[in-house]
CSV table of C-alpha atoms in Angstrom, one decimal:
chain,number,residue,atom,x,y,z
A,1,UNK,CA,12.5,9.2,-12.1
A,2,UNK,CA,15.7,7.4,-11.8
A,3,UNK,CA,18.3,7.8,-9.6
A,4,UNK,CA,22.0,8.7,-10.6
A,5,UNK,CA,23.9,6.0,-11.4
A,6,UNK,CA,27.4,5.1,-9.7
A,7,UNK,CA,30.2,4.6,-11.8
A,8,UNK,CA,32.3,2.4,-9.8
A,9,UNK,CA,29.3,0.4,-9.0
A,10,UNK,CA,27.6,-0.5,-12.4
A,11,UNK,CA,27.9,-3.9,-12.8
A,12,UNK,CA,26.5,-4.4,-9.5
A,13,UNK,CA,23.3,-6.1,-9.0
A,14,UNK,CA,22.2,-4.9,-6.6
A,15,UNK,CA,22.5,-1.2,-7.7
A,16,UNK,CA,20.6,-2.4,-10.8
A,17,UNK,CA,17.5,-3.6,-8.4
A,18,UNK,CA,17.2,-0.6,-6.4
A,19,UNK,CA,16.8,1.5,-9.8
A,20,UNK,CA,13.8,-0.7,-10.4
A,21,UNK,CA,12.5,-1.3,-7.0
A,22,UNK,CA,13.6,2.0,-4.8
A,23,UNK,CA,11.6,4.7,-3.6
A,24,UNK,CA,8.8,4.5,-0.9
A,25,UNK,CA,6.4,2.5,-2.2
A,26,UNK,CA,7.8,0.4,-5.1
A,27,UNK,CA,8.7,-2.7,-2.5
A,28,UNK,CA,5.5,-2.4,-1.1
A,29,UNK,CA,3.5,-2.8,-4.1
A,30,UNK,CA,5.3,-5.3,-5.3
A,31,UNK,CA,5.3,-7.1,-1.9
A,32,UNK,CA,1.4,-7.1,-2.2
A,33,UNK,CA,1.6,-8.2,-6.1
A,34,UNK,CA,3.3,-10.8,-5.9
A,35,UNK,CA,0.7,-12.7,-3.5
A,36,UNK,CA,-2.6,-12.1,-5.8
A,37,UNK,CA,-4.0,-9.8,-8.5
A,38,UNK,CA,-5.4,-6.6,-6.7
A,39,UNK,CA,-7.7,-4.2,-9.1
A,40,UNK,CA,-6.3,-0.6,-8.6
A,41,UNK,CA,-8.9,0.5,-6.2
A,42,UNK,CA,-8.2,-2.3,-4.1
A,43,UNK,CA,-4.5,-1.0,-4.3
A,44,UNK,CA,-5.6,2.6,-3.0
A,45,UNK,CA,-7.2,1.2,0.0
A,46,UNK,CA,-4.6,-1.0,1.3
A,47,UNK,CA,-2.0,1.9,0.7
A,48,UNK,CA,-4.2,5.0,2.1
A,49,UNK,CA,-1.8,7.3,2.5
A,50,UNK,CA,-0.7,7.0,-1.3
A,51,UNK,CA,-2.2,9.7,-3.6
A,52,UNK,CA,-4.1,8.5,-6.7
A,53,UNK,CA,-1.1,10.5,-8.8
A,54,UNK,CA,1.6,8.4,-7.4
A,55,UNK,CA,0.1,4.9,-7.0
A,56,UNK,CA,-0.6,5.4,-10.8
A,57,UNK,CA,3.0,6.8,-11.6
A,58,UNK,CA,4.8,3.9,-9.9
A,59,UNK,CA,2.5,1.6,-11.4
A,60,UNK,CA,3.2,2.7,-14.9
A,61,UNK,CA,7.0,2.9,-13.6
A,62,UNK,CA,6.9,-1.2,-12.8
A,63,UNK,CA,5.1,-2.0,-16.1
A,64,UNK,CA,7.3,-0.3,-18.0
A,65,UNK,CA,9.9,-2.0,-16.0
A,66,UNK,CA,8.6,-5.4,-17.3
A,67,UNK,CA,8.0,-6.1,-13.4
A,68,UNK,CA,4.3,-6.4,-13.3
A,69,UNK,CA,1.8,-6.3,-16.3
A,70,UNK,CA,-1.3,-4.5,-16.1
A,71,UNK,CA,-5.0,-6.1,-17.1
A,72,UNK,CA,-7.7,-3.1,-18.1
A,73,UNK,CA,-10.9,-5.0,-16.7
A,74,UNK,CA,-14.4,-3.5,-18.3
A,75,UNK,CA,-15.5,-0.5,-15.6
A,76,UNK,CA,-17.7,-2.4,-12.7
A,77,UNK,CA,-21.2,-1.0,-13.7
């Protein structure tokens, strides 16, 4: 979900990022992104406290933001 845009501040940039990147764990995830590849259970265990619901809503919120891009790996026998 997005948050309500300013009028008087819509050609600022940095109102712009914070659309994409706001929110508790958004940063975070694409703090720990940017280093390496991490598989999504690899994701839930360095963010514990983030439910299985959320870490997959914000990750479908950054790949539809063209911020990350998602790799579906065969399932790990």
């Amino acid at each position: 979900m997005r948050k309500q845009e300013h009028k008087e501040y819509c050609d600022c940039p940095i109102e712009a990022s914070m659309n994409f990147i706001g929110g508790k764990w958004k940063a975070s995830l694409l703090y720990v992104l940017l280093s390496e590849r991490k598989r999504f259970g690899e994701l839930q265990r360095q963010f514990p406290k983030i439910t299985q619901r959320t870490l997959t809503r914000k990750l479908r919120e950054l790949e539809a933001d063209g911020l990350i891009a998602c790799e579906v790996f065969a399932e790990v026998g």
